[in-house]
Amino acid sequence: MLTGKSILLIVGGGIAAFKTLELVRLLRAQGASVTPVLTEGGAQFVTPLSLAALAGETVHRELFDLTAEAEMGHIELSRAADLVVVAPATADLMGRMVGGLADDLATTLLLATDKRVLIAPAMNVRMWEHPATRRNANALREDGILFVGPTEGDMACGEYGPGRMAEPAEIRAAIAAALGGGPLQGRHVLVTSGPTHEPVDPVRYIANRSSGTQGAAIAAALRDLGARVTLVTGPASVPAPTGVDVVPVETARQMLAAVEAAEPADAAVFAAAVADWHVRAASEQKIKKGAGGLPELALAENPDILATVSQRATGRPRLVVGFAAETESVVETATAKRARKGCDWLLANDVSPETGIMGGTENRVVLITETGAEDWPRMSKQAVADRLARRIAEALG
Ligand code: C5P
């Protein structure tokens, strides 16, 4: 996917620098060549030798390195690559980029390059949230700098929150997208994910056990193939992937509105476990127990997002994919559901409690299309997502 592409990789001085070794390996495995530039800070965390060994290239470190200048000047170095990647991009490096400083090799290359620049910020959560860093991030975005991450999670410094560098696989995907690789380049794919929450009153709601794992994996897999992805997600228990446009919603009605606002799309995958009903007149105040006896919850039907989009006369995505969570006669029920909803493909899964699929990490699906049912072996939800994304890419041609 990255065959023949050349990446100038600037490794900044943060603990996340160790992850760039894996990034180099992933990039080279996809056919890219990597020219590493190690900042003084970066060299505190990874050795030039390990970086050179993995990249199979000389590591550049000094601005005034006469041998390197004779072979390849810093201007040329900054322009020979197809893309400049900074990982990790520290708060300091971001600040110096905003200020247009050129006081070491890395910043000089960043100022001299005529190529796109993608940065993977990594820093302590307080540093990321500091108004100075917020300002710098906004300024860099305005300058056209591409971002991947940071993500939220446990940090090496013992704190939790946004600031973690994106994982190497995510950075590789962002690189592929920035370089215009991938069979879904130029396509817009809409994905719904997670459960919906239907309010009973301001504190209570009706929900289901969906974690959003499968939907998030599908969004990431489509992104990895180069698609622009809009992920409309109910309150999921797994984080949304980076590099996709996330639209958070709570109710089914909000989800339909968000889907319609995000259209048109080339394809849509409806992986959300949408509630079938909402409480007809959700109370504006918390319902009190006591005097009035038990509350009666009158229900009303939710819009069926999959059916609405599938049966639309104009502007329908070329490929509409639904999911069917069933507990009995999976193939028969799902085949009938595909016809009833009017979608092109339906991925049916058996969510009987003993399968551990709902909320778990594995899935076993049957793909129902116009031509019949195709049994996929049990695999991780990530693998299901990758396989589905490839099929979508084939179908869109
Ligand atoms: O009808 P059922 O809920 O079993 O259908 C499952 C499929 O329909 C899933 O793809 C789900 O995302 C979608 N769906 C929807 N809107 C609803 C209910 C289900 O999009 N209100």
mmCIF file with all atom_site columns, C-alpha atoms in Angstrom, residues 85-216:
data_model
loop_
_atom_site.group_PDB
_atom_site.id
_atom_site.type_symbol
_atom_site.label_atom_id
_atom_site.label_alt_id
_atom_site.label_comp_id
_atom_site.label_asym_id
_atom_site.label_entity_id
_atom_site.label_seq_id
_atom_site.pdbx_PDB_ins_code
_atom_site.Cartn_x
_atom_site.Cartn_y
_atom_site.Cartn_z
_atom_site.occupancy
_atom_site.B_iso_or_equiv
_atom_site.pdbx_formal_charge
_atom_site.auth_seq_id
_atom_site.auth_comp_id
_atom_site.auth_asym_id
_atom_site.auth_atom_id
_atom_site.pdbx_PDB_model_num
ATOM 1   C CA . VAL A 1 85  ? 6.070   12.783 9.878  1.00 0.00 ? 85  VAL A CA 1
ATOM 2   C CA . VAL A 1 86  ? 6.814   13.974 13.406 1.00 0.00 ? 86  VAL A CA 1
ATOM 3   C CA . ALA A 1 87  ? 6.377   11.248 16.043 1.00 0.00 ? 87  ALA A CA 1
ATOM 4   C CA . PRO A 1 88  ? 6.290   11.933 18.878 1.00 0.00 ? 88  PRO A CA 1
ATOM 5   C CA . ALA A 1 89  ? 5.558   15.635 18.457 1.00 0.00 ? 89  ALA A CA 1
ATOM 6   C CA . THR A 1 90  ? 6.319   17.099 21.871 1.00 0.00 ? 90  THR A CA 1
ATOM 7   C CA . ALA A 1 91  ? 4.758   20.297 23.251 1.00 0.00 ? 91  ALA A CA 1
ATOM 8   C CA . ASP A 1 92  ? 8.126   21.985 22.764 1.00 0.00 ? 92  ASP A CA 1
ATOM 9   C CA . LEU A 1 93  ? 8.474   20.894 19.148 1.00 0.00 ? 93  LEU A CA 1
ATOM 10  C CA . MET A 1 94  ? 4.908   22.018 18.396 1.00 0.00 ? 94  MET A CA 1
ATOM 11  C CA . GLY A 1 95  ? 5.632   25.410 19.958 1.00 0.00 ? 95  GLY A CA 1
ATOM 12  C CA . ARG A 1 96  ? 8.795   25.811 17.913 1.00 0.00 ? 96  ARG A CA 1
ATOM 13  C CA . MET A 1 97  ? 6.933   24.832 14.732 1.00 0.00 ? 97  MET A CA 1
ATOM 14  C CA . VAL A 1 98  ? 4.312   27.511 15.432 1.00 0.00 ? 98  VAL A CA 1
ATOM 15  C CA . GLY A 1 99  ? 7.029   30.090 15.985 1.00 0.00 ? 99  GLY A CA 1
ATOM 16  C CA . GLY A 1 100 ? 8.840   29.146 12.777 1.00 0.00 ? 100 GLY A CA 1
ATOM 17  C CA . LEU A 1 101 ? 12.088  28.465 14.638 1.00 0.00 ? 101 LEU A CA 1
ATOM 18  C CA . ALA A 1 102 ? 14.924  26.690 12.871 1.00 0.00 ? 102 ALA A CA 1
ATOM 19  C CA . ASP A 1 103 ? 17.427  26.102 15.636 1.00 0.00 ? 103 ASP A CA 1
ATOM 20  C CA . ASP A 1 104 ? 18.082  22.405 15.053 1.00 0.00 ? 104 ASP A CA 1
ATOM 21  C CA . LEU A 1 105 ? 17.883  19.962 12.163 1.00 0.00 ? 105 LEU A CA 1
ATOM 22  C CA . ALA A 1 106 ? 14.257  18.919 12.851 1.00 0.00 ? 106 ALA A CA 1
ATOM 23  C CA . THR A 1 107 ? 12.795  22.433 12.958 1.00 0.00 ? 107 THR A CA 1
ATOM 24  C CA . THR A 1 108 ? 14.908  23.541 9.986  1.00 0.00 ? 108 THR A CA 1
ATOM 25  C CA . LEU A 1 109 ? 13.579  20.646 7.911  1.00 0.00 ? 109 LEU A CA 1
ATOM 26  C CA . LEU A 1 110 ? 10.020  21.430 9.005  1.00 0.00 ? 110 LEU A CA 1
ATOM 27  C CA . LEU A 1 111 ? 10.433  25.034 7.927  1.00 0.00 ? 111 LEU A CA 1
ATOM 28  C CA . ALA A 1 112 ? 12.167  24.205 4.655  1.00 0.00 ? 112 ALA A CA 1
ATOM 29  C CA . THR A 1 113 ? 9.916   21.419 3.433  1.00 0.00 ? 113 THR A CA 1
ATOM 30  C CA . ASP A 1 114 ? 7.463   21.786 0.574  1.00 0.00 ? 114 ASP A CA 1
ATOM 31  C CA . LYS A 1 115 ? 5.701   18.539 1.502  1.00 0.00 ? 115 LYS A CA 1
ATOM 32  C CA . ARG A 1 116 ? 2.758   17.860 3.785  1.00 0.00 ? 116 ARG A CA 1
ATOM 33  C CA . VAL A 1 117 ? 3.568   17.394 7.445  1.00 0.00 ? 117 VAL A CA 1
ATOM 34  C CA . LEU A 1 118 ? 1.761   14.937 9.727  1.00 0.00 ? 118 LEU A CA 1
ATOM 35  C CA . ILE A 1 119 ? 2.349   15.123 13.469 1.00 0.00 ? 119 ILE A CA 1
ATOM 36  C CA . ALA A 1 120 ? 1.578   12.600 16.215 1.00 0.00 ? 120 ALA A CA 1
ATOM 37  C CA . PRO A 1 121 ? 1.522   14.651 19.429 1.00 0.00 ? 121 PRO A CA 1
ATOM 38  C CA . ALA A 1 122 ? 2.452   12.968 22.703 1.00 0.00 ? 122 ALA A CA 1
ATOM 39  C CA . MET A 1 123 ? 2.684   14.625 26.069 1.00 0.00 ? 123 MET A CA 1
ATOM 40  C CA . ASN A 1 124 ? 1.362   14.698 29.588 1.00 0.00 ? 124 ASN A CA 1
ATOM 41  C CA . VAL A 1 125 ? -2.390  15.342 29.770 1.00 0.00 ? 125 VAL A CA 1
ATOM 42  C CA . ARG A 1 126 ? -1.975  18.721 31.543 1.00 0.00 ? 126 ARG A CA 1
ATOM 43  C CA . MET A 1 127 ? 0.523   19.834 28.916 1.00 0.00 ? 127 MET A CA 1
ATOM 44  C CA . TRP A 1 128 ? -1.866  18.822 26.108 1.00 0.00 ? 128 TRP A CA 1
ATOM 45  C CA . GLU A 1 129 ? -4.739  20.674 27.781 1.00 0.00 ? 129 GLU A CA 1
ATOM 46  C CA . HIS A 1 130 ? -2.721  23.795 28.598 1.00 0.00 ? 130 HIS A CA 1
ATOM 47  C CA . PRO A 1 131 ? -4.057  26.889 26.786 1.00 0.00 ? 131 PRO A CA 1
ATOM 48  C CA . ALA A 1 132 ? -0.635  27.396 25.174 1.00 0.00 ? 132 ALA A CA 1
ATOM 49  C CA . THR A 1 133 ? -0.710  23.930 23.607 1.00 0.00 ? 133 THR A CA 1
ATOM 50  C CA . ARG A 1 134 ? -4.381  24.412 22.570 1.00 0.00 ? 134 ARG A CA 1
ATOM 51  C CA . ARG A 1 135 ? -3.352  27.639 20.824 1.00 0.00 ? 135 ARG A CA 1
ATOM 52  C CA . ASN A 1 136 ? -0.378  25.971 19.189 1.00 0.00 ? 136 ASN A CA 1
ATOM 53  C CA . ALA A 1 137 ? -2.427  23.004 17.976 1.00 0.00 ? 137 ALA A CA 1
ATOM 54  C CA . ASN A 1 138 ? -4.993  25.355 16.437 1.00 0.00 ? 138 ASN A CA 1
ATOM 55  C CA . ALA A 1 139 ? -2.277  27.422 14.771 1.00 0.00 ? 139 ALA A CA 1
ATOM 56  C CA . LEU A 1 140 ? -0.657  24.294 13.317 1.00 0.00 ? 140 LEU A CA 1
ATOM 57  C CA . ARG A 1 141 ? -4.013  23.076 11.997 1.00 0.00 ? 141 ARG A CA 1
ATOM 58  C CA . GLU A 1 142 ? -4.491  26.462 10.352 1.00 0.00 ? 142 GLU A CA 1
ATOM 59  C CA . ASP A 1 143 ? -1.065  26.065 8.769  1.00 0.00 ? 143 ASP A CA 1
ATOM 60  C CA . GLY A 1 144 ? -2.335  22.837 7.196  1.00 0.00 ? 144 GLY A CA 1
ATOM 61  C CA . ILE A 1 145 ? -0.409  20.477 9.447  1.00 0.00 ? 145 ILE A CA 1
ATOM 62  C CA . LEU A 1 146 ? -2.127  17.078 9.689  1.00 0.00 ? 146 LEU A CA 1
ATOM 63  C CA . PHE A 1 147 ? -2.674  15.464 13.090 1.00 0.00 ? 147 PHE A CA 1
ATOM 64  C CA . VAL A 1 148 ? -3.011  11.875 14.193 1.00 0.00 ? 148 VAL A CA 1
ATOM 65  C CA . GLY A 1 149 ? -4.035  11.574 17.855 1.00 0.00 ? 149 GLY A CA 1
ATOM 66  C CA . PRO A 1 150 ? -3.274  12.078 20.608 1.00 0.00 ? 150 PRO A CA 1
ATOM 67  C CA . THR A 1 151 ? -5.510  9.430  22.084 1.00 0.00 ? 151 THR A CA 1
ATOM 68  C CA . GLU A 1 152 ? -6.813  9.000  25.583 1.00 0.00 ? 152 GLU A CA 1
ATOM 69  C CA . GLY A 1 153 ? -5.421  6.411  27.959 1.00 0.00 ? 153 GLY A CA 1
ATOM 70  C CA . ASP A 1 154 ? -2.966  5.522  30.670 1.00 0.00 ? 154 ASP A CA 1
ATOM 71  C CA . MET A 1 155 ? 0.218   7.476  30.247 1.00 0.00 ? 155 MET A CA 1
ATOM 72  C CA . ALA A 1 156 ? 3.799   6.579  31.058 1.00 0.00 ? 156 ALA A CA 1
ATOM 73  C CA . CYS A 1 157 ? 3.776   9.405  33.644 1.00 0.00 ? 157 CYS A CA 1
ATOM 74  C CA . GLY A 1 158 ? 1.020   7.608  35.593 1.00 0.00 ? 158 GLY A CA 1
ATOM 75  C CA . GLU A 1 159 ? -1.802  9.984  34.654 1.00 0.00 ? 159 GLU A CA 1
ATOM 76  C CA . TYR A 1 160 ? -4.846  9.274  32.516 1.00 0.00 ? 160 TYR A CA 1
ATOM 77  C CA . GLY A 1 161 ? -6.333  11.341 29.727 1.00 0.00 ? 161 GLY A CA 1
ATOM 78  C CA . PRO A 1 162 ? -5.647  12.713 26.254 1.00 0.00 ? 162 PRO A CA 1
ATOM 79  C CA . GLY A 1 163 ? -1.971  13.008 25.396 1.00 0.00 ? 163 GLY A CA 1
ATOM 80  C CA . ARG A 1 164 ? -0.978  9.458  24.501 1.00 0.00 ? 164 ARG A CA 1
ATOM 81  C CA . MET A 1 165 ? 0.670   9.132  21.131 1.00 0.00 ? 165 MET A CA 1
ATOM 82  C CA . ALA A 1 166 ? -1.491  7.313  18.565 1.00 0.00 ? 166 ALA A CA 1
ATOM 83  C CA . GLU A 1 167 ? -0.524  3.664  18.123 1.00 0.00 ? 167 GLU A CA 1
ATOM 84  C CA . PRO A 1 168 ? 1.930   2.856  15.285 1.00 0.00 ? 168 PRO A CA 1
ATOM 85  C CA . ALA A 1 169 ? -0.838  1.196  13.235 1.00 0.00 ? 169 ALA A CA 1
ATOM 86  C CA . GLU A 1 170 ? -2.954  4.338  13.475 1.00 0.00 ? 170 GLU A CA 1
ATOM 87  C CA . ILE A 1 171 ? -0.035  6.533  12.468 1.00 0.00 ? 171 ILE A CA 1
ATOM 88  C CA . ARG A 1 172 ? 0.687   4.248  9.537  1.00 0.00 ? 172 ARG A CA 1
ATOM 89  C CA . ALA A 1 173 ? -2.992  4.515  8.490  1.00 0.00 ? 173 ALA A CA 1
ATOM 90  C CA . ALA A 1 174 ? -2.876  8.308  8.760  1.00 0.00 ? 174 ALA A CA 1
ATOM 91  C CA . ILE A 1 175 ? 0.286   8.308  6.635  1.00 0.00 ? 175 ILE A CA 1
ATOM 92  C CA . ALA A 1 176 ? -1.416  6.153  3.991  1.00 0.00 ? 176 ALA A CA 1
ATOM 93  C CA . ALA A 1 177 ? -4.442  8.465  4.007  1.00 0.00 ? 177 ALA A CA 1
ATOM 94  C CA . ALA A 1 178 ? -2.243  11.581 3.743  1.00 0.00 ? 178 ALA A CA 1
ATOM 95  C CA . LEU A 1 179 ? -0.400  10.054 0.782  1.00 0.00 ? 179 LEU A CA 1
ATOM 96  C CA . GLY A 1 180 ? -3.606  9.276  -1.012 1.00 0.00 ? 180 GLY A CA 1
ATOM 97  C CA . GLY A 1 181 ? -3.104  5.541  -0.928 1.00 0.00 ? 181 GLY A CA 1
ATOM 98  C CA . GLY A 1 182 ? -5.839  3.037  -0.301 1.00 0.00 ? 182 GLY A CA 1
ATOM 99  C CA . PRO A 1 183 ? -8.649  1.764  -2.494 1.00 0.00 ? 183 PRO A CA 1
ATOM 100 C CA . LEU A 1 184 ? -11.250 3.884  -0.692 1.00 0.00 ? 184 LEU A CA 1
ATOM 101 C CA . GLN A 1 185 ? -9.447  7.158  -1.274 1.00 0.00 ? 185 GLN A CA 1
ATOM 102 C CA . GLY A 1 186 ? -11.963 9.866  -2.168 1.00 0.00 ? 186 GLY A CA 1
ATOM 103 C CA . ARG A 1 187 ? -14.922 7.836  -0.811 1.00 0.00 ? 187 ARG A CA 1
ATOM 104 C CA . HIS A 1 188 ? -17.103 8.871  2.078  1.00 0.00 ? 188 HIS A CA 1
ATOM 105 C CA . VAL A 1 189 ? -18.400 6.052  4.268  1.00 0.00 ? 189 VAL A CA 1
ATOM 106 C CA . LEU A 1 190 ? -20.883 6.486  7.063  1.00 0.00 ? 190 LEU A CA 1
ATOM 107 C CA . VAL A 1 191 ? -20.812 4.133  10.046 1.00 0.00 ? 191 VAL A CA 1
ATOM 108 C CA . THR A 1 192 ? -23.231 3.966  12.983 1.00 0.00 ? 192 THR A CA 1
ATOM 109 C CA . SER A 1 193 ? -22.061 2.315  16.164 1.00 0.00 ? 193 SER A CA 1
ATOM 110 C CA . GLY A 1 194 ? -22.794 1.669  19.817 1.00 0.00 ? 194 GLY A CA 1
ATOM 111 C CA . PRO A 1 195 ? -26.081 1.535  21.680 1.00 0.00 ? 195 PRO A CA 1
ATOM 112 C CA . THR A 1 196 ? -28.638 4.306  21.921 1.00 0.00 ? 196 THR A CA 1
ATOM 113 C CA . HIS A 1 197 ? -29.883 5.721  25.207 1.00 0.00 ? 197 HIS A CA 1
ATOM 114 C CA . GLU A 1 198 ? -33.572 6.553  25.274 1.00 0.00 ? 198 GLU A CA 1
ATOM 115 C CA . PRO A 1 199 ? -34.388 8.830  28.206 1.00 0.00 ? 199 PRO A CA 1
ATOM 116 C CA . VAL A 1 200 ? -37.075 7.987  30.739 1.00 0.00 ? 200 VAL A CA 1
ATOM 117 C CA . ASP A 1 201 ? -36.384 11.168 32.704 1.00 0.00 ? 201 ASP A CA 1
ATOM 118 C CA . PRO A 1 202 ? -33.252 13.320 33.156 1.00 0.00 ? 202 PRO A CA 1
ATOM 119 C CA . VAL A 1 203 ? -31.383 10.578 35.030 1.00 0.00 ? 203 VAL A CA 1
ATOM 120 C CA . ARG A 1 204 ? -32.779 7.287  33.709 1.00 0.00 ? 204 ARG A CA 1
ATOM 121 C CA . TYR A 1 205 ? -32.665 5.752  30.273 1.00 0.00 ? 205 TYR A CA 1
ATOM 122 C CA . ILE A 1 206 ? -33.393 2.567  28.345 1.00 0.00 ? 206 ILE A CA 1
ATOM 123 C CA . ALA A 1 207 ? -30.263 1.100  26.755 1.00 0.00 ? 207 ALA A CA 1
ATOM 124 C CA . ASN A 1 208 ? -28.714 -2.163 25.552 1.00 0.00 ? 208 ASN A CA 1
ATOM 125 C CA . ARG A 1 209 ? -25.443 -4.038 25.987 1.00 0.00 ? 209 ARG A CA 1
ATOM 126 C CA . SER A 1 210 ? -23.715 -2.934 22.780 1.00 0.00 ? 210 SER A CA 1
ATOM 127 C CA . SER A 1 211 ? -20.126 -1.760 23.438 1.00 0.00 ? 211 SER A CA 1
ATOM 128 C CA . GLY A 1 212 ? -19.486 -0.168 20.047 1.00 0.00 ? 212 GLY A CA 1
ATOM 129 C CA . THR A 1 213 ? -16.416 -2.406 19.528 1.00 0.00 ? 213 THR A CA 1
ATOM 130 C CA . GLN A 1 214 ? -17.470 -3.739 16.121 1.00 0.00 ? 214 GLN A CA 1
ATOM 131 C CA . GLY A 1 215 ? -18.555 -0.344 14.780 1.00 0.00 ? 215 GLY A CA 1
ATOM 132 C CA . ALA A 1 216 ? -15.349 1.367  15.943 1.00 0.00 ? 216 ALA A CA 1
#
